[in-house]
Short mmCIF file of C-alpha atoms in Angstrom, two decimals:
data_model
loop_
_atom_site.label_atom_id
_atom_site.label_comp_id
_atom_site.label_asym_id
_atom_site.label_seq_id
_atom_site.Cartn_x
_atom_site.Cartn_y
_atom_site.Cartn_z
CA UNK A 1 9.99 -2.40 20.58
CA UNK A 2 6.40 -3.82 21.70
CA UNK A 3 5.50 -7.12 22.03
CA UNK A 4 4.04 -8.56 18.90
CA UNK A 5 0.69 -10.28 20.37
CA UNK A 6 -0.84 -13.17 18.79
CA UNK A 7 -4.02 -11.69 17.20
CA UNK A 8 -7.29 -13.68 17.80
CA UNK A 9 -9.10 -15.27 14.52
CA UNK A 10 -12.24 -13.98 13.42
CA UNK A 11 -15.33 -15.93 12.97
CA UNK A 12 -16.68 -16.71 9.88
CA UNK A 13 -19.57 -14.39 10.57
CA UNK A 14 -17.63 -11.76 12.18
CA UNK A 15 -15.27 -11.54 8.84
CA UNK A 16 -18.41 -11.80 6.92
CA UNK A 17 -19.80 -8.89 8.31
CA UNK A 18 -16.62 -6.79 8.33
CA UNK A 19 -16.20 -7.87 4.48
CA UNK A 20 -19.73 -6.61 4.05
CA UNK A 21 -19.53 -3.41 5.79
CA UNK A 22 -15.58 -2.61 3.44
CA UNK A 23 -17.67 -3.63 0.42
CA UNK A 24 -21.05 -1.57 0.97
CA UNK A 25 -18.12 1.79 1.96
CA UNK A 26 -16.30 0.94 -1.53
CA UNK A 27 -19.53 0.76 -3.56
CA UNK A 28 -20.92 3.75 -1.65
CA UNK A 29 -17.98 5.98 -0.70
CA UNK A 30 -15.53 5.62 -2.93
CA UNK A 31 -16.51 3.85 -6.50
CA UNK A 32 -18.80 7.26 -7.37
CA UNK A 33 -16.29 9.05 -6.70
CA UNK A 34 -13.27 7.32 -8.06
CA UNK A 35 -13.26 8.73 -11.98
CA UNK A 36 -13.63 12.85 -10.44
CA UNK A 37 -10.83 12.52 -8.17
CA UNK A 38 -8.97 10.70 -10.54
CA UNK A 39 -9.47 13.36 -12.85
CA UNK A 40 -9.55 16.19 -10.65
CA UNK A 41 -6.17 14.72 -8.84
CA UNK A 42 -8.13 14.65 -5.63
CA UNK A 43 -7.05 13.85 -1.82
CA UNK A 44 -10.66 12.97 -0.56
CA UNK A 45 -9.38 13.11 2.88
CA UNK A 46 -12.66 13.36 4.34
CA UNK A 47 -13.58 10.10 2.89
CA UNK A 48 -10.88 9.03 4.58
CA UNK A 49 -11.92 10.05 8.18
CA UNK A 50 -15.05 8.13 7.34
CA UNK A 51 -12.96 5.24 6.62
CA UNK A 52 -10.76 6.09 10.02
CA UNK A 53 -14.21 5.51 11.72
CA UNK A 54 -14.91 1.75 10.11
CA UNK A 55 -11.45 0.99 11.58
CA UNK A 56 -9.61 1.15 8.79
CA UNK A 57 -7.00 3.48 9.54
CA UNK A 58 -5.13 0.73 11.62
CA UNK A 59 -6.20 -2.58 10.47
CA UNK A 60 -3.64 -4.67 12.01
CA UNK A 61 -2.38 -2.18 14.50
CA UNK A 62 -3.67 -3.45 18.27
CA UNK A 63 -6.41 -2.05 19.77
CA UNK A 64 -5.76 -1.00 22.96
CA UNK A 65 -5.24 2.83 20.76
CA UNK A 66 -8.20 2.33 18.39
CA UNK A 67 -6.65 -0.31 16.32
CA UNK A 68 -9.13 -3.11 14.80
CA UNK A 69 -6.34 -6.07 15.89
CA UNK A 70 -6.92 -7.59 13.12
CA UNK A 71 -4.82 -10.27 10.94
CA UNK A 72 -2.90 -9.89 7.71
CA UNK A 73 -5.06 -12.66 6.31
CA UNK A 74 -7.89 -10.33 6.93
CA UNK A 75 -6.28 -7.27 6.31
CA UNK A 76 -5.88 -8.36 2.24
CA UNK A 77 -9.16 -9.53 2.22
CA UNK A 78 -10.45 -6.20 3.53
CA UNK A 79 -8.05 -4.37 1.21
CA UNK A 80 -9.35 -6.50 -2.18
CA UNK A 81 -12.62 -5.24 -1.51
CA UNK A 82 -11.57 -1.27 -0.78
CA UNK A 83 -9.69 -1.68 -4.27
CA UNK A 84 -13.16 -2.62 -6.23
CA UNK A 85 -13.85 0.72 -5.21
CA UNK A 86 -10.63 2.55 -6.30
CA UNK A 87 -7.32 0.86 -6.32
CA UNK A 88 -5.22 4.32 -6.23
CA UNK A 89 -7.38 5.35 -2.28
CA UNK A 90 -6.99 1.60 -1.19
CA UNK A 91 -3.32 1.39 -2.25
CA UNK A 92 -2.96 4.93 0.21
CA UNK A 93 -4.85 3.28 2.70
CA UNK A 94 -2.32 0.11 2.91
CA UNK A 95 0.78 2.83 3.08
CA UNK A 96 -0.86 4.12 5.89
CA UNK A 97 -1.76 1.18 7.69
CA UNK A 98 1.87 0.15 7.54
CA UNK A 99 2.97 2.94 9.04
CA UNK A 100 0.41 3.04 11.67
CA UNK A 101 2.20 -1.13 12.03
CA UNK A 102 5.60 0.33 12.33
CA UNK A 103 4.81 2.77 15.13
CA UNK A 104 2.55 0.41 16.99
CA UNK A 105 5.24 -2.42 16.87
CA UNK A 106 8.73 -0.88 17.15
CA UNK A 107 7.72 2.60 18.95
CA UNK A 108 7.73 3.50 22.32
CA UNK A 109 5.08 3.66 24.70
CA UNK A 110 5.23 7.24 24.49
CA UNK A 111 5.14 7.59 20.62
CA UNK A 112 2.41 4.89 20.42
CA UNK A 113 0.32 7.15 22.50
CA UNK A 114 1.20 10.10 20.53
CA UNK A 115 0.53 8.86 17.15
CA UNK A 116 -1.94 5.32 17.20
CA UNK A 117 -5.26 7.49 18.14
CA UNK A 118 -4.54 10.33 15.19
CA UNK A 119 -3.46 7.47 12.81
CA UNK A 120 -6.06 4.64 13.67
CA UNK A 121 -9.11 7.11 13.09
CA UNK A 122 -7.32 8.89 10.11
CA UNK A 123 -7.58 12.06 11.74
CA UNK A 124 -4.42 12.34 10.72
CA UNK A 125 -2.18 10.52 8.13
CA UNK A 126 0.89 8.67 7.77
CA UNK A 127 4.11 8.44 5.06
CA UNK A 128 6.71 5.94 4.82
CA UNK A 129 10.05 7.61 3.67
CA UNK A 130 12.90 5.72 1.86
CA UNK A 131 13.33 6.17 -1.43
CA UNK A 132 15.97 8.79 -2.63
CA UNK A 133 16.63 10.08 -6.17
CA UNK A 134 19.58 7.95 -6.26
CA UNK A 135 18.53 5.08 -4.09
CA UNK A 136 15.40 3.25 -5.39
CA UNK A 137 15.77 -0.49 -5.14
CA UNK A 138 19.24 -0.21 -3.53
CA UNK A 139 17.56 0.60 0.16
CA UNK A 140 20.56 0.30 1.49
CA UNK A 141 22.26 2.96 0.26
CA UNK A 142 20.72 5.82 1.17
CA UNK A 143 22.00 8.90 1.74
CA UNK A 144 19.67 11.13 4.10
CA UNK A 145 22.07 11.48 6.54
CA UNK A 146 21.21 12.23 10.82
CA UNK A 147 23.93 13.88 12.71
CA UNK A 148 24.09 13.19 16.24
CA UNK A 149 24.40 17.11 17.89
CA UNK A 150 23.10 18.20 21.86
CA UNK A 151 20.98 21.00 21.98
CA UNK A 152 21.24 24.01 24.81
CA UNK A 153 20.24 22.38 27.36
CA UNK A 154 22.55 19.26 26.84
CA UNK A 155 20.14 17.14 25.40
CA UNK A 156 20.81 14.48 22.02
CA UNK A 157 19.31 15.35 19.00
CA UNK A 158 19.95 14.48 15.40
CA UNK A 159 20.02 16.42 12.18
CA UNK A 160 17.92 15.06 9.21
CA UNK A 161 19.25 16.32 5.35
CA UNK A 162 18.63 14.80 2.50
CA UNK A 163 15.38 14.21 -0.11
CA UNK A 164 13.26 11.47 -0.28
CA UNK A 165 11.43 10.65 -3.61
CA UNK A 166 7.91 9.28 -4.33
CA UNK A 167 6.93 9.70 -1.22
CA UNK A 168 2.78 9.08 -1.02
CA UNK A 169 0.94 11.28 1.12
CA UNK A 170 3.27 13.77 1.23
CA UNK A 171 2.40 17.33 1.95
CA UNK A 172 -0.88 15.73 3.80
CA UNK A 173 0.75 13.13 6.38
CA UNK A 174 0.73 14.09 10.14
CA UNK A 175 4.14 11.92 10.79
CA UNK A 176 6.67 10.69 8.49
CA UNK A 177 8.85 7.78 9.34
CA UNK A 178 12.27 8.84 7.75
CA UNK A 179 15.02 6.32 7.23
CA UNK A 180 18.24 8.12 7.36
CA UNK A 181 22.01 6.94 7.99
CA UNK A 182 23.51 7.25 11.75
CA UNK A 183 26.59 4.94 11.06
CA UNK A 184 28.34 3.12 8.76
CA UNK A 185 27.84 2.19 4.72
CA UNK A 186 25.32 0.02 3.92
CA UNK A 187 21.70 -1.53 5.81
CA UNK A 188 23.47 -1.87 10.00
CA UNK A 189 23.81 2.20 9.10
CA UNK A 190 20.25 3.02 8.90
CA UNK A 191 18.15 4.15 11.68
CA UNK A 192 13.98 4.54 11.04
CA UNK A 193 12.82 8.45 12.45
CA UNK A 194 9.21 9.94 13.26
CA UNK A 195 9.65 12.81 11.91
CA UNK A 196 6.19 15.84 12.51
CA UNK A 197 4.39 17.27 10.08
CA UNK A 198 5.88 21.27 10.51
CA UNK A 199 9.22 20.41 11.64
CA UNK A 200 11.08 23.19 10.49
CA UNK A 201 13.44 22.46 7.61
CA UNK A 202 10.87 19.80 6.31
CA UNK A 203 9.23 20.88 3.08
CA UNK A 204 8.10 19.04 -0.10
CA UNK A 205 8.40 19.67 -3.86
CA UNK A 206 5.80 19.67 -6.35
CA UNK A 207 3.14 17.11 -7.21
CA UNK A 208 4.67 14.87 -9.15
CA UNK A 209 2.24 14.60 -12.84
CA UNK A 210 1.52 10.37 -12.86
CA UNK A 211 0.34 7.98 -14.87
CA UNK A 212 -2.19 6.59 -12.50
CA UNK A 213 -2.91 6.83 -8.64
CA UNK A 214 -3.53 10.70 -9.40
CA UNK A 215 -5.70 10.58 -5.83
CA UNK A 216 -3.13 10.66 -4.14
CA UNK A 217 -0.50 12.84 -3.58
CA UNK A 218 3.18 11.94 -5.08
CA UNK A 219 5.87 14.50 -4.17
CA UNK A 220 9.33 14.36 -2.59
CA UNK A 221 10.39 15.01 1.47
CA UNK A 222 13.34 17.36 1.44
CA UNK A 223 14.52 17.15 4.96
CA UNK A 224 16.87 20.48 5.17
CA UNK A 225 18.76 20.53 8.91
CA UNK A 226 15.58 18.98 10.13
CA UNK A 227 16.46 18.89 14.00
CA UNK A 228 14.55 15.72 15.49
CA UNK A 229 15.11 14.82 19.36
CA UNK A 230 16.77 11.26 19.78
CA UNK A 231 13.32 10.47 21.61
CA UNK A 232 11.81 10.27 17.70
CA UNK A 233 14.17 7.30 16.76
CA UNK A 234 11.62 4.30 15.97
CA UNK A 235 13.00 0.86 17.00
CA UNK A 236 16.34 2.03 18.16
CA UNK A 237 19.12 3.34 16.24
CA UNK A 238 20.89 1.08 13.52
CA UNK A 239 17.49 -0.72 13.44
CA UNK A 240 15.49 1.05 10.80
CA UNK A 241 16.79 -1.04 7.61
CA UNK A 242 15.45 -4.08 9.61
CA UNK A 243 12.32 -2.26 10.32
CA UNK A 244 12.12 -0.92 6.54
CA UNK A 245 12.17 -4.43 5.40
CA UNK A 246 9.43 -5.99 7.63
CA UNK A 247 7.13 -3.21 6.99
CA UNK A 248 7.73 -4.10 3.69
CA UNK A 249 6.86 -7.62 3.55
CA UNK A 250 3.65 -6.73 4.87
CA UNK A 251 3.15 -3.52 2.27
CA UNK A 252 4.15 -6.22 -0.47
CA UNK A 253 0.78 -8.35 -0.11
CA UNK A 254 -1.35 -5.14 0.23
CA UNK A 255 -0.69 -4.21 -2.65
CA UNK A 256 -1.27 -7.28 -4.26
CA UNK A 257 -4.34 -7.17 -2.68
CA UNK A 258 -5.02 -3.90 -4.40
CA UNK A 259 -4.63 -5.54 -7.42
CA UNK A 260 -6.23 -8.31 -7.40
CA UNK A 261 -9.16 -5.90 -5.96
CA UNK A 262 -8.83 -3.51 -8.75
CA UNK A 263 -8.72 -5.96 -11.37
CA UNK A 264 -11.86 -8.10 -10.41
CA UNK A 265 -13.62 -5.15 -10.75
CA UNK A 266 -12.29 -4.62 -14.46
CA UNK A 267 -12.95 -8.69 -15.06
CA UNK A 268 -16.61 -8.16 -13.43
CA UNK A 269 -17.08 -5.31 -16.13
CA UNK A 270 -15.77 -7.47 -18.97
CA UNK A 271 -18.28 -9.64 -17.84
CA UNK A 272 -21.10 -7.74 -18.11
CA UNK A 273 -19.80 -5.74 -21.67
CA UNK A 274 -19.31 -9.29 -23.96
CA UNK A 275 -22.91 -10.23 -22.77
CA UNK A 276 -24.41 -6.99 -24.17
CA UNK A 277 -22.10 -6.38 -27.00
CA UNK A 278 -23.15 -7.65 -30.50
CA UNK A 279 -20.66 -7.71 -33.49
CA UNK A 280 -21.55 -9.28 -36.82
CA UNK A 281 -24.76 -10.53 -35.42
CA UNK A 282 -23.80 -12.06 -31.74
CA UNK A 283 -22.88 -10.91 -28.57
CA UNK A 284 -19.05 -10.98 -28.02
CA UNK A 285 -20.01 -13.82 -25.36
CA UNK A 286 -20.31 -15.99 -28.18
CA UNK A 287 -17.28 -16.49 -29.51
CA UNK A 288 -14.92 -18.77 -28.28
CA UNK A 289 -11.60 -16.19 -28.28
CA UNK A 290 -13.68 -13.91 -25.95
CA UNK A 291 -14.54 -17.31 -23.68
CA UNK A 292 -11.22 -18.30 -23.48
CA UNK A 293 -9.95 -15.27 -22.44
CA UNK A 294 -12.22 -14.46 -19.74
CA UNK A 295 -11.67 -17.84 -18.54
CA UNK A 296 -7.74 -17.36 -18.30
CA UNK A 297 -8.60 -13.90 -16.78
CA UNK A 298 -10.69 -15.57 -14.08
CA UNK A 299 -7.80 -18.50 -13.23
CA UNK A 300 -4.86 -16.11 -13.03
CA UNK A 301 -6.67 -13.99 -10.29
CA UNK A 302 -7.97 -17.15 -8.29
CA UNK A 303 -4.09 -18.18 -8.59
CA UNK A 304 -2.62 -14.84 -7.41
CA UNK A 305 -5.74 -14.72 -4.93
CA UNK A 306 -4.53 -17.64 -3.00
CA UNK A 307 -0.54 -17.06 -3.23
CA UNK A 308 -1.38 -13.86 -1.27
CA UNK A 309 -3.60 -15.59 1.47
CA UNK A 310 -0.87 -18.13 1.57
CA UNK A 311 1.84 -15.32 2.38
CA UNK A 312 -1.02 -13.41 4.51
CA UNK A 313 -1.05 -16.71 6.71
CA UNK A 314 2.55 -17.29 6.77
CA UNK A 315 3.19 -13.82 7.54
CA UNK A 316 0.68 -14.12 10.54
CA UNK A 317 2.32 -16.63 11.85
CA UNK A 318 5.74 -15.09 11.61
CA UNK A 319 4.58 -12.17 13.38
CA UNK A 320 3.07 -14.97 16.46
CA UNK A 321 6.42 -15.91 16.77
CA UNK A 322 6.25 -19.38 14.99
CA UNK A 323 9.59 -20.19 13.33
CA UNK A 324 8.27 -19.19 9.32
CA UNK A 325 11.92 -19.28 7.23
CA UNK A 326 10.16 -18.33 3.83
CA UNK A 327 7.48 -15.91 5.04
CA UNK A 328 9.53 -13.04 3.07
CA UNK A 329 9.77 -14.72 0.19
CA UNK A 330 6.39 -15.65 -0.07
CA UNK A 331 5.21 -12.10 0.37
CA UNK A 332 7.58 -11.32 -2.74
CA UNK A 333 6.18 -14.14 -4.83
CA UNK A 334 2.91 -13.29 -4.15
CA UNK A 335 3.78 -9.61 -4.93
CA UNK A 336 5.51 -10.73 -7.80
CA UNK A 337 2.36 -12.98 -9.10
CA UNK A 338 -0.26 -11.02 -8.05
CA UNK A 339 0.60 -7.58 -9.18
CA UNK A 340 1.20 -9.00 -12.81
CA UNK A 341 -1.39 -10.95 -13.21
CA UNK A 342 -3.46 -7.84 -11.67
CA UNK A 343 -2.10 -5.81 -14.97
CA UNK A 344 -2.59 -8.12 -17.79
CA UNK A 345 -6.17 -9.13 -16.88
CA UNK A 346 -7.02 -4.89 -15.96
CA UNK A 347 -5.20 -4.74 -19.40
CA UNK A 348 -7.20 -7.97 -21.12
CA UNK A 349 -10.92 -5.93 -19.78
CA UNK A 350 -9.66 -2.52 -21.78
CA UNK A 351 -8.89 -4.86 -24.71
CA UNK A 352 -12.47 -6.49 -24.20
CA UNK A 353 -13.88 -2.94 -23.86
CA UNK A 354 -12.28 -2.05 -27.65
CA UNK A 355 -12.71 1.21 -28.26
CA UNK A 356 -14.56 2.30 -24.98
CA UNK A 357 -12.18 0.97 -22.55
CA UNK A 358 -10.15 3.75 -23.93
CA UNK A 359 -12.64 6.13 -22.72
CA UNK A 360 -12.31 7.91 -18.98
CA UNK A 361 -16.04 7.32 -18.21
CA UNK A 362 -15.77 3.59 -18.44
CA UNK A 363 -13.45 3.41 -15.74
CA UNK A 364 -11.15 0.44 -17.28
CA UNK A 365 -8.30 2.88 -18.42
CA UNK A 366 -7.77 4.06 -14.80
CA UNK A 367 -7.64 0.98 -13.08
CA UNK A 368 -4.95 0.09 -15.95
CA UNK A 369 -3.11 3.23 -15.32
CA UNK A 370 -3.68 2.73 -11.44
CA UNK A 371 -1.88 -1.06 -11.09
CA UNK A 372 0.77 -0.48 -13.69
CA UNK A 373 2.53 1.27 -10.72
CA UNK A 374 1.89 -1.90 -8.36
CA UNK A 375 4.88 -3.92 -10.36
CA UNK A 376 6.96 -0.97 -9.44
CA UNK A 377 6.47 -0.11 -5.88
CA UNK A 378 7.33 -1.58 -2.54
CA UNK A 379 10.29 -3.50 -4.59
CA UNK A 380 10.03 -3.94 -8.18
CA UNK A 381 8.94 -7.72 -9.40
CA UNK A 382 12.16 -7.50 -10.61
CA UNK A 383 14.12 -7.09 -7.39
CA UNK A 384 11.15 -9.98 -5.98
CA UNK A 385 12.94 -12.32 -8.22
CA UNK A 386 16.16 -11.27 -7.16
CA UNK A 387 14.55 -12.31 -3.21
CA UNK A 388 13.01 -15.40 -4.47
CA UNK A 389 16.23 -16.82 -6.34
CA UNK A 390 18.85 -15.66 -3.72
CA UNK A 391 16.47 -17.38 -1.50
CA UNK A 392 16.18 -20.69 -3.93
CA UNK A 393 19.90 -20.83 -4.40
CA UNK A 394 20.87 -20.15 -0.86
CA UNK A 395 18.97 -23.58 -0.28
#
């Protein structure tokens, strides 16, 4: 495992003009574009080179390997603003990032200086493997199982079967980090794999047909005799469960940044539509329902906004080695918060919108099709409450 290193703060000009440059690539890069690929279900992995070369392929991920070193509190700053351009690319772009994290703080020297340059400038992509058909919120019991075996010349290797489900990215990722069980029942049995893009006995099954994030791809990983050398274990075997669930902390407040991102852009719109809108002689801005709401829409995202710079911060300081007991849990509140409140208010603009937030060209459906899956993935809010009240009750 590498050394976590503390990571310096920005200045307030330097994130200004890093905010600047995400925002001007959202509204230029990937806003025009959002509504064709949406309906197309289209990868625009080009787009995403051109976001590799921003930095954005490895936002937290050090920079010795092309890495932009920067902090989680700036990281879900710079993902709220990708997500005003389209929530279901920014959302890819955070699973990436975290597995461009995993390699760059559990791998090897070696696989660091295999896979940081082709990740960091997205040249190449990343997946995160561990759901199963039958293991979705249970982590812990998978079943993708890696069977210690030497090869001819004497050498370990291990044996990957099994299927992994949901799995973003795949079919286009360049490496997939594979959590599969080595030992014994349960989370000490799990050890985290990189696993190449045209391994033999790695294929994928068919796009799975969503109801949002249709940008990006959505299939499963079946892993048949896939024949690894022990070299690709990430972190050290039995560790992968631990390294699952740190990744994860960190993939809980992207998201949430993705949604508050995606929804600010559906409250912005709402904005703008009750001003122009007349019915029964005013504009919908008139009436005191429509002000009300707006105004609730508004507070719930400034709420979730700061519960995820909160757990941004804590988790920062978690990862410079201060001693931060609740930094999980307050990635899974803020998941938890953020994520919902993301929904309702995406959901409260379509409602705003009447009839023509039901329409495809005014862009409000999608981003309410695109965060319903937010409340779902990376832990469902209903597993964060199991974290937060195991957590509360443990005292």
């Amino acid at each position: 495992m590498s050394t976590p290193t503390i990571t310096p703060e920005l200045t307030t000009d330097e994130r200004s003009a890093i905010l600047d440059a995400v925002r001007e690539f959202a509204q230029t890069e990937l806003e025009p574009h959002a509504l064709e690929w949406d309906a197309a279900s289209h990868f625009p992995r080009e787009t995403l080179r051109r976001a590799g070369e921003l930095g954005l392929g490895g936002v937290y991920v050090r920079d010795d390997l092309g890495g932009s070193g920067l902090s989680r509190s700036d990281a879900v700053a710079i993902f709220e603003q990708l997500a005003q351009g389209d929530p279901a690319i920014a959302a890819y772009i955070t699973i990436h990032n975290m597995v461009a994290w995993m390699i760059d703080t559990y791998g090897t020297e070696p696989q660091r200086q295999e896979w940081l340059p082709l990740l960091t400038s997205m040249e190449g992509f990343g997946s995160y493997c561990l759901t199963e058909p039958g293991a979705g919120s249970d982590a812990a019991a998978i079943t993708t199982s890696a069977i210690r075996i030497s090869d001819e010349h004497g050498d370990d290797e291990f044996v990957l079967t099994g299927v992994k489900q949901f799995i973003s990215g795949a079919g286009e990722a360049s490496v997939y980090i594979v959590m599969a069980r080595t030992g014994e029942p349960g989370a000490r049995g799990i050890t985290a794999f990189l696993v190449p893009d045209g391994t033999p006995g790695l294929s994928f099954g068919a796009p799975e047909h969503k109801m949002g994030w249709n940008a990006q791809p959505t299939r499963q990983v079946i892993l048949d005799e896939v024949r690894v050398p022990a070299s690709s274990i990430l972190g050290g075997e039995g560790q992968g469960f631990k390294i699952a669930m740190a990744a994860l902390d960190g993939g809980r407040i992207n998201i949430a940044a993705c949604s508050l991102g995606g929804a600010q852009w559906a409250l912005d719109r709402a904005v703008r539509y009750v001003q122009e809108r007349f019915t029964f002689g005013e504009p919908l801005a008139e009436k005191q329902s429509v002000v009300f709401t707006l105004a609730d829409m508004a507070t719930e995202l400034r709420a979730a906004r700061a519960m995820v710079r909160d757990a941004a911060t804590a988790l920062d300081a978690k990862i410079a080695g201060s001693d931060v007991d609740d930094a999980a849990v307050q990635c899974a509140m803020a998941k938890r918060f953020a994520t919902d409140a993301g929904f309702r208010v995406a959901n409260e603009a379509l409602q705003l919108h009447g009839g023509y937030g039901y329409l495809h060209e005014y862009g409000i459906e999608k981003v309410v099709r695109d965060l319903r899956v937010h409340q779902i993935l990376e832990g469902t809010n209903e597993i964060m409450r199991v974290i937060i009240g195991r957590q509360l009750l443990a005292g």
